[in-house]
mmCIF file with all atom_site columns, C-alpha atoms in Angstrom:
data_model
loop_
_atom_site.group_PDB
_atom_site.id
_atom_site.type_symbol
_atom_site.label_atom_id
_atom_site.label_alt_id
_atom_site.label_comp_id
_atom_site.label_asym_id
_atom_site.label_entity_id
_atom_site.label_seq_id
_atom_site.pdbx_PDB_ins_code
_atom_site.Cartn_x
_atom_site.Cartn_y
_atom_site.Cartn_z
_atom_site.occupancy
_atom_site.B_iso_or_equiv
_atom_site.pdbx_formal_charge
_atom_site.auth_seq_id
_atom_site.auth_comp_id
_atom_site.auth_asym_id
_atom_site.auth_atom_id
_atom_site.pdbx_PDB_model_num
ATOM 1   C CA . ASP A 1 1   ? 0.047   -0.002 0.109  1.00 0.00 ? 26  ASP A CA 1
ATOM 2   C CA . ALA A 1 2   ? 1.112   3.483  -0.789 1.00 0.00 ? 27  ALA A CA 1
ATOM 3   C CA . GLY A 1 3   ? 0.188   4.726  2.551  1.00 0.00 ? 28  GLY A CA 1
ATOM 4   C CA . VAL A 1 4   ? -1.764  8.091  3.210  1.00 0.00 ? 29  VAL A CA 1
ATOM 5   C CA . ILE A 1 5   ? -1.415  10.248 0.501  1.00 0.00 ? 30  ILE A CA 1
ATOM 6   C CA . GLN A 1 6   ? -1.827  13.987 0.732  1.00 0.00 ? 31  GLN A CA 1
ATOM 7   C CA . SER A 1 7   ? -1.978  16.836 -1.949 1.00 0.00 ? 32  SER A CA 1
ATOM 8   C CA . PRO A 1 8   ? -0.563  19.040 -2.578 1.00 0.00 ? 33  PRO A CA 1
ATOM 9   C CA . ARG A 1 9   ? 2.874   18.924 -0.664 1.00 0.00 ? 34  ARG A CA 1
ATOM 10  C CA . HIS A 1 10  ? 3.118   22.580 -0.671 1.00 0.00 ? 35  HIS A CA 1
ATOM 11  C CA . GLU A 1 11  ? 0.620   25.588 -1.304 1.00 0.00 ? 36  GLU A CA 1
ATOM 12  C CA . VAL A 1 12  ? 1.206   29.137 -0.999 1.00 0.00 ? 37  VAL A CA 1
ATOM 13  C CA . THR A 1 13  ? -1.793  31.300 -1.363 1.00 0.00 ? 38  THR A CA 1
ATOM 14  C CA . GLU A 1 14  ? -2.874  34.930 -0.692 1.00 0.00 ? 39  GLU A CA 1
ATOM 15  C CA . MET A 1 15  ? -4.838  36.030 2.259  1.00 0.00 ? 40  MET A CA 1
ATOM 16  C CA . GLY A 1 16  ? -8.470  35.674 1.633  1.00 0.00 ? 41  GLY A CA 1
ATOM 17  C CA . GLN A 1 17  ? -8.147  33.052 -0.831 1.00 0.00 ? 42  GLN A CA 1
ATOM 18  C CA . GLU A 1 18  ? -9.941  29.460 -0.432 1.00 0.00 ? 43  GLU A CA 1
ATOM 19  C CA . VAL A 1 19  ? -7.559  26.589 0.050  1.00 0.00 ? 44  VAL A CA 1
ATOM 20  C CA . THR A 1 20  ? -8.526  22.906 -0.189 1.00 0.00 ? 45  THR A CA 1
ATOM 21  C CA . LEU A 1 21  ? -6.313  20.206 1.073  1.00 0.00 ? 46  LEU A CA 1
ATOM 22  C CA . ARG A 1 22  ? -6.999  16.641 0.013  1.00 0.00 ? 47  ARG A CA 1
ATOM 23  C CA . CYS A 1 23  ? -6.108  13.155 1.596  1.00 0.00 ? 48  CYS A CA 1
ATOM 24  C CA . LYS A 1 24  ? -6.592  9.593  0.554  1.00 0.00 ? 49  LYS A CA 1
ATOM 25  C CA . PRO A 1 25  ? -6.369  7.183  3.612  1.00 0.00 ? 50  PRO A CA 1
ATOM 26  C CA . ILE A 1 26  ? -4.832  3.914  3.570  1.00 0.00 ? 51  ILE A CA 1
ATOM 27  C CA . SER A 1 27  ? -7.293  1.515  1.809  1.00 0.00 ? 52  SER A CA 1
ATOM 28  C CA . GLY A 1 28  ? -9.301  -0.419 4.393  1.00 0.00 ? 53  GLY A CA 1
ATOM 29  C CA . HIS A 1 29  ? -8.685  2.084  7.166  1.00 0.00 ? 54  HIS A CA 1
ATOM 30  C CA . ASN A 1 30  ? -12.088 3.275  8.469  1.00 0.00 ? 55  ASN A CA 1
ATOM 31  C CA . SER A 1 31  ? -10.835 6.385  10.741 1.00 0.00 ? 56  SER A CA 1
ATOM 32  C CA . LEU A 1 32  ? -9.305  9.529  9.423  1.00 0.00 ? 57  LEU A CA 1
ATOM 33  C CA . PHE A 1 33  ? -7.867  12.361 11.207 1.00 0.00 ? 58  PHE A CA 1
ATOM 34  C CA . TRP A 1 34  ? -6.610  15.936 10.293 1.00 0.00 ? 59  TRP A CA 1
ATOM 35  C CA . TYR A 1 35  ? -3.793  17.510 12.371 1.00 0.00 ? 60  TYR A CA 1
ATOM 36  C CA . ARG A 1 36  ? -2.250  20.888 12.117 1.00 0.00 ? 61  ARG A CA 1
ATOM 37  C CA . GLN A 1 37  ? 1.530   21.396 13.281 1.00 0.00 ? 62  GLN A CA 1
ATOM 38  C CA . THR A 1 38  ? 3.090   24.475 14.221 1.00 0.00 ? 63  THR A CA 1
ATOM 39  C CA . MET A 1 39  ? 6.126   25.474 16.267 1.00 0.00 ? 64  MET A CA 1
ATOM 40  C CA . MET A 1 40  ? 4.092   27.176 18.846 1.00 0.00 ? 65  MET A CA 1
ATOM 41  C CA . ARG A 1 41  ? 1.296   24.578 19.277 1.00 0.00 ? 66  ARG A CA 1
ATOM 42  C CA . GLY A 1 42  ? 2.785   21.396 18.110 1.00 0.00 ? 67  GLY A CA 1
ATOM 43  C CA . LEU A 1 43  ? 0.572   18.688 16.653 1.00 0.00 ? 68  LEU A CA 1
ATOM 44  C CA . GLU A 1 44  ? -3.085  19.549 17.063 1.00 0.00 ? 69  GLU A CA 1
ATOM 45  C CA . LEU A 1 45  ? -6.074  17.327 16.074 1.00 0.00 ? 70  LEU A CA 1
ATOM 46  C CA . LEU A 1 46  ? -8.526  19.248 14.187 1.00 0.00 ? 71  LEU A CA 1
ATOM 47  C CA . ILE A 1 47  ? -11.210 16.596 13.325 1.00 0.00 ? 72  ILE A CA 1
ATOM 48  C CA . TYR A 1 48  ? -11.640 12.980 12.801 1.00 0.00 ? 73  TYR A CA 1
ATOM 49  C CA . PHE A 1 49  ? -14.059 10.872 10.888 1.00 0.00 ? 74  PHE A CA 1
ATOM 50  C CA . ASN A 1 50  ? -15.134 7.155  11.453 1.00 0.00 ? 75  ASN A CA 1
ATOM 51  C CA . ASN A 1 51  ? -16.777 5.314  8.597  1.00 0.00 ? 76  ASN A CA 1
ATOM 52  C CA . ASN A 1 52  ? -16.905 8.828  6.680  1.00 0.00 ? 77  ASN A CA 1
ATOM 53  C CA . VAL A 1 53  ? -18.825 10.458 9.499  1.00 0.00 ? 78  VAL A CA 1
ATOM 54  C CA . PRO A 1 54  ? -17.527 13.161 11.562 1.00 0.00 ? 79  PRO A CA 1
ATOM 55  C CA . ILE A 1 55  ? -17.113 12.340 15.181 1.00 0.00 ? 80  ILE A CA 1
ATOM 56  C CA . ASP A 1 56  ? -15.349 15.264 16.812 1.00 0.00 ? 81  ASP A CA 1
ATOM 57  C CA . ASP A 1 57  ? -14.675 18.492 15.213 1.00 0.00 ? 82  ASP A CA 1
ATOM 58  C CA . SER A 1 58  ? -13.956 20.275 18.465 1.00 0.00 ? 83  SER A CA 1
ATOM 59  C CA . GLY A 1 59  ? -10.376 20.996 17.258 1.00 0.00 ? 84  GLY A CA 1
ATOM 60  C CA . MET A 1 60  ? -11.426 23.061 14.347 1.00 0.00 ? 85  MET A CA 1
ATOM 61  C CA . PRO A 1 61  ? -10.336 26.487 14.903 1.00 0.00 ? 86  PRO A CA 1
ATOM 62  C CA . GLU A 1 62  ? -13.086 28.662 13.652 1.00 0.00 ? 87  GLU A CA 1
ATOM 63  C CA . ASP A 1 63  ? -15.890 28.630 10.876 1.00 0.00 ? 88  ASP A CA 1
ATOM 64  C CA . ARG A 1 64  ? -13.418 29.277 8.121  1.00 0.00 ? 89  ARG A CA 1
ATOM 65  C CA . PHE A 1 65  ? -12.396 25.602 8.628  1.00 0.00 ? 90  PHE A CA 1
ATOM 66  C CA . SER A 1 66  ? -14.544 22.775 7.221  1.00 0.00 ? 91  SER A CA 1
ATOM 67  C CA . ALA A 1 67  ? -13.748 19.129 6.336  1.00 0.00 ? 92  ALA A CA 1
ATOM 68  C CA . LYS A 1 68  ? -15.607 16.518 4.369  1.00 0.00 ? 93  LYS A CA 1
ATOM 69  C CA . MET A 1 69  ? -15.243 12.828 3.832  1.00 0.00 ? 94  MET A CA 1
ATOM 70  C CA . PRO A 1 70  ? -17.627 12.016 0.834  1.00 0.00 ? 95  PRO A CA 1
ATOM 71  C CA . ASN A 1 71  ? -16.335 8.354  0.745  1.00 0.00 ? 96  ASN A CA 1
ATOM 72  C CA . ALA A 1 72  ? -14.032 5.995  2.213  1.00 0.00 ? 97  ALA A CA 1
ATOM 73  C CA . SER A 1 73  ? -11.113 6.962  0.111  1.00 0.00 ? 98  SER A CA 1
ATOM 74  C CA . PHE A 1 74  ? -11.260 10.612 0.104  1.00 0.00 ? 99  PHE A CA 1
ATOM 75  C CA . SER A 1 75  ? -11.239 13.649 2.330  1.00 0.00 ? 100 SER A CA 1
ATOM 76  C CA . THR A 1 76  ? -10.742 17.383 2.066  1.00 0.00 ? 101 THR A CA 1
ATOM 77  C CA . LEU A 1 77  ? -10.011 20.167 4.540  1.00 0.00 ? 102 LEU A CA 1
ATOM 78  C CA . LYS A 1 78  ? -10.974 23.578 3.292  1.00 0.00 ? 103 LYS A CA 1
ATOM 79  C CA . ILE A 1 79  ? -10.190 26.983 4.623  1.00 0.00 ? 104 ILE A CA 1
ATOM 80  C CA . GLN A 1 80  ? -12.083 29.884 3.445  1.00 0.00 ? 105 GLN A CA 1
ATOM 81  C CA . PRO A 1 81  ? -11.087 32.540 3.711  1.00 0.00 ? 106 PRO A CA 1
ATOM 82  C CA . SER A 1 82  ? -7.474  31.791 4.493  1.00 0.00 ? 107 SER A CA 1
ATOM 83  C CA . GLU A 1 83  ? -5.586  33.970 6.911  1.00 0.00 ? 108 GLU A CA 1
ATOM 84  C CA . PRO A 1 84  ? -1.674  34.329 7.614  1.00 0.00 ? 109 PRO A CA 1
ATOM 85  C CA . ARG A 1 85  ? -2.130  32.498 11.012 1.00 0.00 ? 110 ARG A CA 1
ATOM 86  C CA . ASP A 1 86  ? -3.268  29.565 9.254  1.00 0.00 ? 111 ASP A CA 1
ATOM 87  C CA . SER A 1 87  ? 0.200   28.816 7.878  1.00 0.00 ? 112 SER A CA 1
ATOM 88  C CA . ALA A 1 88  ? 1.238   25.526 9.025  1.00 0.00 ? 113 ALA A CA 1
ATOM 89  C CA . VAL A 1 89  ? 1.812   22.058 8.145  1.00 0.00 ? 114 VAL A CA 1
ATOM 90  C CA . TYR A 1 90  ? -1.456  20.068 7.969  1.00 0.00 ? 115 TYR A CA 1
ATOM 91  C CA . PHE A 1 91  ? -1.375  16.239 8.222  1.00 0.00 ? 116 PHE A CA 1
ATOM 92  C CA . CYS A 1 92  ? -3.870  13.470 7.474  1.00 0.00 ? 117 CYS A CA 1
ATOM 93  C CA . ALA A 1 93  ? -3.703  10.334 9.279  1.00 0.00 ? 118 ALA A CA 1
ATOM 94  C CA . SER A 1 94  ? -5.717  7.015  9.073  1.00 0.00 ? 119 SER A CA 1
ATOM 95  C CA . SER A 1 95  ? -6.107  4.023  11.286 1.00 0.00 ? 120 SER A CA 1
ATOM 96  C CA . LEU A 1 96  ? -7.829  0.546  10.861 1.00 0.00 ? 121 LEU A CA 1
ATOM 97  C CA . ASN A 1 97  ? -11.026 1.717  12.909 1.00 0.00 ? 122 ASN A CA 1
ATOM 98  C CA . ARG A 1 98  ? -12.133 3.614  15.759 1.00 0.00 ? 123 ARG A CA 1
ATOM 99  C CA . GLY A 1 99  ? -10.743 1.180  18.574 1.00 0.00 ? 124 GLY A CA 1
ATOM 100 C CA . ASN A 1 100 ? -7.380  0.838  16.680 1.00 0.00 ? 125 ASN A CA 1
ATOM 101 C CA . THR A 1 101 ? -4.915  3.421  18.273 1.00 0.00 ? 126 THR A CA 1
ATOM 102 C CA . GLU A 1 102 ? -2.112  3.013  15.565 1.00 0.00 ? 127 GLU A CA 1
ATOM 103 C CA . ALA A 1 103 ? -2.575  5.909  13.382 1.00 0.00 ? 128 ALA A CA 1
ATOM 104 C CA . PHE A 1 104 ? -0.296  6.354  10.053 1.00 0.00 ? 129 PHE A CA 1
ATOM 105 C CA . PHE A 1 105 ? 0.477   9.621  8.799  1.00 0.00 ? 130 PHE A CA 1
ATOM 106 C CA . GLY A 1 106 ? 0.803   11.355 5.378  1.00 0.00 ? 131 GLY A CA 1
ATOM 107 C CA . GLN A 1 107 ? 3.570   13.432 4.426  1.00 0.00 ? 132 GLN A CA 1
ATOM 108 C CA . GLY A 1 108 ? 1.766   16.620 4.965  1.00 0.00 ? 133 GLY A CA 1
ATOM 109 C CA . THR A 1 109 ? 0.848   19.880 3.289  1.00 0.00 ? 134 THR A CA 1
ATOM 110 C CA . ARG A 1 110 ? 2.829   22.799 4.025  1.00 0.00 ? 135 ARG A CA 1
ATOM 111 C CA . LEU A 1 111 ? 0.606   25.706 3.873  1.00 0.00 ? 136 LEU A CA 1
ATOM 112 C CA . THR A 1 112 ? 1.903   29.341 3.586  1.00 0.00 ? 137 THR A CA 1
ATOM 113 C CA . VAL A 1 113 ? -0.811  32.389 3.403  1.00 0.00 ? 138 VAL A CA 1
ATOM 114 C CA . VAL A 1 114 ? 0.844   35.644 2.496  1.00 0.00 ? 139 VAL A CA 1
ATOM 115 C CA . GLY B 2 1   ? -5.728  21.660 23.316 1.00 0.00 ? 108 GLY B CA 1
ATOM 116 C CA . GLN B 2 2   ? -4.453  19.179 25.605 1.00 0.00 ? 109 GLN B CA 1
ATOM 117 C CA . GLN B 2 3   ? -0.858  18.099 25.297 1.00 0.00 ? 110 GLN B CA 1
ATOM 118 C CA . LEU B 2 4   ? 1.592   15.910 26.939 1.00 0.00 ? 111 LEU B CA 1
ATOM 119 C CA . ASN B 2 5   ? 4.799   17.089 28.318 1.00 0.00 ? 112 ASN B CA 1
ATOM 120 C CA . GLN B 2 6   ? 8.089   15.539 26.850 1.00 0.00 ? 113 GLN B CA 1
ATOM 121 C CA . SER B 2 7   ? 11.451  15.993 28.255 1.00 0.00 ? 114 SER B CA 1
ATOM 122 C CA . PRO B 2 8   ? 14.036  16.965 27.520 1.00 0.00 ? 115 PRO B CA 1
ATOM 123 C CA . GLN B 2 9   ? 12.908  19.367 24.727 1.00 0.00 ? 116 GLN B CA 1
ATOM 124 C CA . SER B 2 10  ? 16.169  18.720 22.892 1.00 0.00 ? 117 SER B CA 1
ATOM 125 C CA . MET B 2 11  ? 19.352  16.588 23.080 1.00 0.00 ? 118 MET B CA 1
ATOM 126 C CA . PHE B 2 12  ? 22.652  16.760 21.523 1.00 0.00 ? 119 PHE B CA 1
ATOM 127 C CA . ILE B 2 13  ? 24.549  13.516 21.674 1.00 0.00 ? 120 ILE B CA 1
ATOM 128 C CA . GLN B 2 14  ? 27.544  11.815 20.284 1.00 0.00 ? 121 GLN B CA 1
ATOM 129 C CA . GLU B 2 15  ? 27.199  8.692  18.055 1.00 0.00 ? 122 GLU B CA 1
ATOM 130 C CA . GLY B 2 16  ? 27.245  5.520  20.038 1.00 0.00 ? 123 GLY B CA 1
ATOM 131 C CA . GLU B 2 17  ? 25.575  7.053  23.093 1.00 0.00 ? 124 GLU B CA 1
ATOM 132 C CA . ASP B 2 18  ? 22.480  5.902  24.690 1.00 0.00 ? 125 ASP B CA 1
ATOM 133 C CA . VAL B 2 19  ? 19.305  8.200  24.611 1.00 0.00 ? 126 VAL B CA 1
ATOM 134 C CA . SER B 2 20  ? 16.419  8.718  27.350 1.00 0.00 ? 127 SER B CA 1
ATOM 135 C CA . MET B 2 21  ? 13.341  10.715 27.024 1.00 0.00 ? 128 MET B CA 1
ATOM 136 C CA . ASN B 2 22  ? 10.159  10.764 28.702 1.00 0.00 ? 129 ASN B CA 1
ATOM 137 C CA . CYS B 2 23  ? 6.436   11.676 28.470 1.00 0.00 ? 130 CYS B CA 1
ATOM 138 C CA . THR B 2 24  ? 4.164   12.746 31.271 1.00 0.00 ? 131 THR B CA 1
ATOM 139 C CA . SER B 2 25  ? 0.504   13.541 31.584 1.00 0.00 ? 132 SER B CA 1
ATOM 140 C CA . SER B 2 26  ? -1.891  14.614 34.390 1.00 0.00 ? 133 SER B CA 1
ATOM 141 C CA . SER B 2 27  ? -4.378  12.176 32.527 1.00 0.00 ? 134 SER B CA 1
ATOM 142 C CA . ILE B 2 28  ? -4.613  8.619  32.327 1.00 0.00 ? 135 ILE B CA 1
ATOM 143 C CA . PHE B 2 29  ? -4.213  6.967  28.877 1.00 0.00 ? 136 PHE B CA 1
ATOM 144 C CA . ASN B 2 30  ? -4.885  3.362  27.770 1.00 0.00 ? 137 ASN B CA 1
ATOM 145 C CA . THR B 2 31  ? -2.309  3.385  24.874 1.00 0.00 ? 138 THR B CA 1
ATOM 146 C CA . TRP B 2 32  ? 0.966   4.929  24.561 1.00 0.00 ? 139 TRP B CA 1
ATOM 147 C CA . LEU B 2 33  ? 2.607   5.349  21.425 1.00 0.00 ? 140 LEU B CA 1
ATOM 148 C CA . TRP B 2 34  ? 6.016   6.945  20.156 1.00 0.00 ? 141 TRP B CA 1
ATOM 149 C CA . TYR B 2 35  ? 6.667   8.384  16.808 1.00 0.00 ? 142 TYR B CA 1
ATOM 150 C CA . LYS B 2 36  ? 9.533   9.992  14.945 1.00 0.00 ? 143 LYS B CA 1
ATOM 151 C CA . GLN B 2 37  ? 9.375   12.587 12.566 1.00 0.00 ? 144 GLN B CA 1
ATOM 152 C CA . ASP B 2 38  ? 12.151  13.470 10.079 1.00 0.00 ? 145 ASP B CA 1
ATOM 153 C CA . PRO B 2 39  ? 12.271  17.002 8.405  1.00 0.00 ? 146 PRO B CA 1
ATOM 154 C CA . GLY B 2 40  ? 9.558   17.536 5.838  1.00 0.00 ? 147 GLY B CA 1
ATOM 155 C CA . GLU B 2 41  ? 7.812   14.120 6.766  1.00 0.00 ? 148 GLU B CA 1
ATOM 156 C CA . GLY B 2 42  ? 4.982   12.995 8.645  1.00 0.00 ? 149 GLY B CA 1
ATOM 157 C CA . PRO B 2 43  ? 5.300   11.258 12.007 1.00 0.00 ? 150 PRO B CA 1
ATOM 158 C CA . VAL B 2 44  ? 6.157   7.483  11.603 1.00 0.00 ? 151 VAL B CA 1
ATOM 159 C CA . LEU B 2 45  ? 5.179   5.039  14.355 1.00 0.00 ? 152 LEU B CA 1
ATOM 160 C CA . LEU B 2 46  ? 7.956   3.420  16.324 1.00 0.00 ? 153 LEU B CA 1
ATOM 161 C CA . ILE B 2 47  ? 6.374   1.644  19.255 1.00 0.00 ? 154 ILE B CA 1
ATOM 162 C CA . ALA B 2 48  ? 2.947   1.091  20.516 1.00 0.00 ? 155 ALA B CA 1
ATOM 163 C CA . LEU B 2 49  ? 2.286   0.025  24.224 1.00 0.00 ? 156 LEU B CA 1
ATOM 164 C CA . TYR B 2 50  ? -1.182  -1.286 25.460 1.00 0.00 ? 157 TYR B CA 1
ATOM 165 C CA . LYS B 2 51  ? -0.864  -2.208 29.033 1.00 0.00 ? 158 LYS B CA 1
ATOM 166 C CA . ALA B 2 52  ? 0.507   -0.623 32.214 1.00 0.00 ? 159 ALA B CA 1
ATOM 167 C CA . GLY B 2 53  ? 4.058   -1.868 33.144 1.00 0.00 ? 160 GLY B CA 1
ATOM 168 C CA . GLU B 2 54  ? 4.557   -3.048 29.560 1.00 0.00 ? 161 GLU B CA 1
ATOM 169 C CA . LEU B 2 55  ? 8.079   -2.854 28.313 1.00 0.00 ? 162 LEU B CA 1
ATOM 170 C CA . THR B 2 56  ? 8.326   -3.270 24.331 1.00 0.00 ? 163 THR B CA 1
ATOM 171 C CA . SER B 2 57  ? 11.458  -3.256 22.189 1.00 0.00 ? 164 SER B CA 1
ATOM 172 C CA . ASN B 2 58  ? 11.960  -2.407 18.757 1.00 0.00 ? 165 ASN B CA 1
ATOM 173 C CA . GLY B 2 59  ? 15.530  -3.055 17.450 1.00 0.00 ? 166 GLY B CA 1
ATOM 174 C CA . ARG B 2 60  ? 17.716  -0.440 19.467 1.00 0.00 ? 167 ARG B CA 1
ATOM 175 C CA . LEU B 2 61  ? 14.404  1.253  20.725 1.00 0.00 ? 168 LEU B CA 1
ATOM 176 C CA . THR B 2 62  ? 12.925  0.318  23.972 1.00 0.00 ? 169 THR B CA 1
ATOM 177 C CA . ALA B 2 63  ? 9.655   1.908  25.409 1.00 0.00 ? 170 ALA B CA 1
ATOM 178 C CA . GLN B 2 64  ? 7.768   1.400  28.809 1.00 0.00 ? 171 GLN B CA 1
ATOM 179 C CA . PHE B 2 65  ? 4.287   2.117  29.649 1.00 0.00 ? 172 PHE B CA 1
ATOM 180 C CA . GLY B 2 66  ? 4.224   3.664  33.101 1.00 0.00 ? 173 GLY B CA 1
ATOM 181 C CA . ILE B 2 67  ? 2.640   1.914  35.958 1.00 0.00 ? 174 ILE B CA 1
ATOM 182 C CA . THR B 2 68  ? 0.510   4.925  36.771 1.00 0.00 ? 175 THR B CA 1
ATOM 183 C CA . ARG B 2 69  ? -0.625  5.205  33.083 1.00 0.00 ? 176 ARG B CA 1
ATOM 184 C CA . LYS B 2 70  ? 0.262   8.767  33.071 1.00 0.00 ? 177 LYS B CA 1
ATOM 185 C CA . ASP B 2 71  ? 3.829   8.333  31.736 1.00 0.00 ? 178 ASP B CA 1
ATOM 186 C CA . SER B 2 72  ? 5.982   6.539  29.222 1.00 0.00 ? 179 SER B CA 1
ATOM 187 C CA . PHE B 2 73  ? 9.832   6.471  28.384 1.00 0.00 ? 180 PHE B CA 1
ATOM 188 C CA . LEU B 2 74  ? 11.736  5.737  25.172 1.00 0.00 ? 181 LEU B CA 1
ATOM 189 C CA . ASN B 2 75  ? 15.282  4.647  25.047 1.00 0.00 ? 182 ASN B CA 1
ATOM 190 C CA . ILE B 2 76  ? 17.541  4.556  22.250 1.00 0.00 ? 183 ILE B CA 1
ATOM 191 C CA . SER B 2 77  ? 20.855  2.406  22.596 1.00 0.00 ? 184 SER B CA 1
ATOM 192 C CA . ALA B 2 78  ? 23.947  2.954  20.622 1.00 0.00 ? 185 ALA B CA 1
ATOM 193 C CA . SER B 2 79  ? 22.681  6.007  18.705 1.00 0.00 ? 186 SER B CA 1
ATOM 194 C CA . ILE B 2 80  ? 23.448  6.372  15.109 1.00 0.00 ? 187 ILE B CA 1
ATOM 195 C CA . PRO B 2 81  ? 23.317  9.452  12.876 1.00 0.00 ? 188 PRO B CA 1
ATOM 196 C CA . SER B 2 82  ? 20.087  8.542  11.113 1.00 0.00 ? 189 SER B CA 1
ATOM 197 C CA . ASP B 2 83  ? 18.316  8.569  14.615 1.00 0.00 ? 190 ASP B CA 1
ATOM 198 C CA . VAL B 2 84  ? 18.245  12.494 14.097 1.00 0.00 ? 191 VAL B CA 1
ATOM 199 C CA . GLY B 2 85  ? 14.697  13.675 14.100 1.00 0.00 ? 192 GLY B CA 1
ATOM 200 C CA . ILE B 2 86  ? 11.845  14.797 16.592 1.00 0.00 ? 193 ILE B CA 1
ATOM 201 C CA . TYR B 2 87  ? 10.421  12.198 18.680 1.00 0.00 ? 194 TYR B CA 1
ATOM 202 C CA . PHE B 2 88  ? 6.803   12.378 19.894 1.00 0.00 ? 195 PHE B CA 1
ATOM 203 C CA . CYS B 2 89  ? 4.923   10.587 22.473 1.00 0.00 ? 196 CYS B CA 1
ATOM 204 C CA . ALA B 2 90  ? 1.159   10.206 22.208 1.00 0.00 ? 197 ALA B CA 1
ATOM 205 C CA . GLY B 2 91  ? -1.469  9.034  24.451 1.00 0.00 ? 198 GLY B CA 1
ATOM 206 C CA . HIS B 2 92  ? -4.733  7.421  23.368 1.00 0.00 ? 199 HIS B CA 1
ATOM 207 C CA . ASN B 2 93  ? -8.100  7.696  25.282 1.00 0.00 ? 200 ASN B CA 1
ATOM 208 C CA . THR B 2 94  ? -11.494 7.224  23.972 1.00 0.00 ? 201 THR B CA 1
ATOM 209 C CA . ASP B 2 95  ? -10.904 8.027  20.126 1.00 0.00 ? 202 ASP B CA 1
ATOM 210 C CA . LYS B 2 96  ? -8.138  10.675 20.276 1.00 0.00 ? 203 LYS B CA 1
ATOM 211 C CA . LEU B 2 97  ? -4.495  10.694 19.950 1.00 0.00 ? 204 LEU B CA 1
ATOM 212 C CA . ILE B 2 98  ? -3.072  13.525 22.000 1.00 0.00 ? 205 ILE B CA 1
ATOM 213 C CA . PHE B 2 99  ? 0.556   14.382 21.057 1.00 0.00 ? 206 PHE B CA 1
ATOM 214 C CA . GLY B 2 100 ? 3.483   15.448 23.220 1.00 0.00 ? 207 GLY B CA 1
ATOM 215 C CA . THR B 2 101 ? 5.505   18.454 22.580 1.00 0.00 ? 208 THR B CA 1
ATOM 216 C CA . GLY B 2 102 ? 8.446   16.366 21.279 1.00 0.00 ? 209 GLY B CA 1
ATOM 217 C CA . THR B 2 103 ? 12.065  15.895 21.749 1.00 0.00 ? 210 THR B CA 1
ATOM 218 C CA . ARG B 2 104 ? 14.450  17.061 19.122 1.00 0.00 ? 211 ARG B CA 1
ATOM 219 C CA . LEU B 2 105 ? 17.520  14.696 18.979 1.00 0.00 ? 212 LEU B CA 1
ATOM 220 C CA . GLN B 2 106 ? 20.812  15.647 17.363 1.00 0.00 ? 213 GLN B CA 1
ATOM 221 C CA . VAL B 2 107 ? 23.476  13.294 16.941 1.00 0.00 ? 214 VAL B CA 1
ATOM 222 C CA . PHE B 2 108 ? 27.046  13.998 16.303 1.00 0.00 ? 215 PHE B CA 1
ATOM 223 C CA . PRO B 2 109 ? 29.566  11.673 14.391 1.00 0.00 ? 216 PRO B CA 1
#
């Protein structure tokens, strides 16, 4: 298996623009997580899905952030409108199921908002 | 959000030395995991611990799940240059993985 695949690897956008990050989890994994990593706050869980259903989005910073999982093999994290403080590395991770604790991470998307 | 406290924050050691780092929490966790992150990459799972008191090895790495379930330790023996990176502990309770603040390891030849 290719592992968790994220795209793009790097994104530079202007403040106010919409940004969409994409993730393909490992085939057969039923849980998907979105994390954000910054120097100041470390790795923060934004939202996670189980069987394509959002379970906990309490980590989503504000209404500008939204995430969807239309099917078992695809998820998006959207920021609209983007702001400079959203600059970070965004990781997607997946695990076998809700009770399985071993999460496997993608390579991340480095987002820079100027 | 909630984070686990890792120490030390950074370590600078010579190749061949052993390394110890730990992770503490005010909360109890049912599972502890240790990840390593290389520059420009996502965290990679190294070791998973499922029972209090459990001691698990993976090559030169050994990790322990603290008896109180509020801490965990990772040891690396005979360090090599490719051990360089950031090591994260993570605690799992209910459905969430909560990550530590990380220990940055630098190995000098």
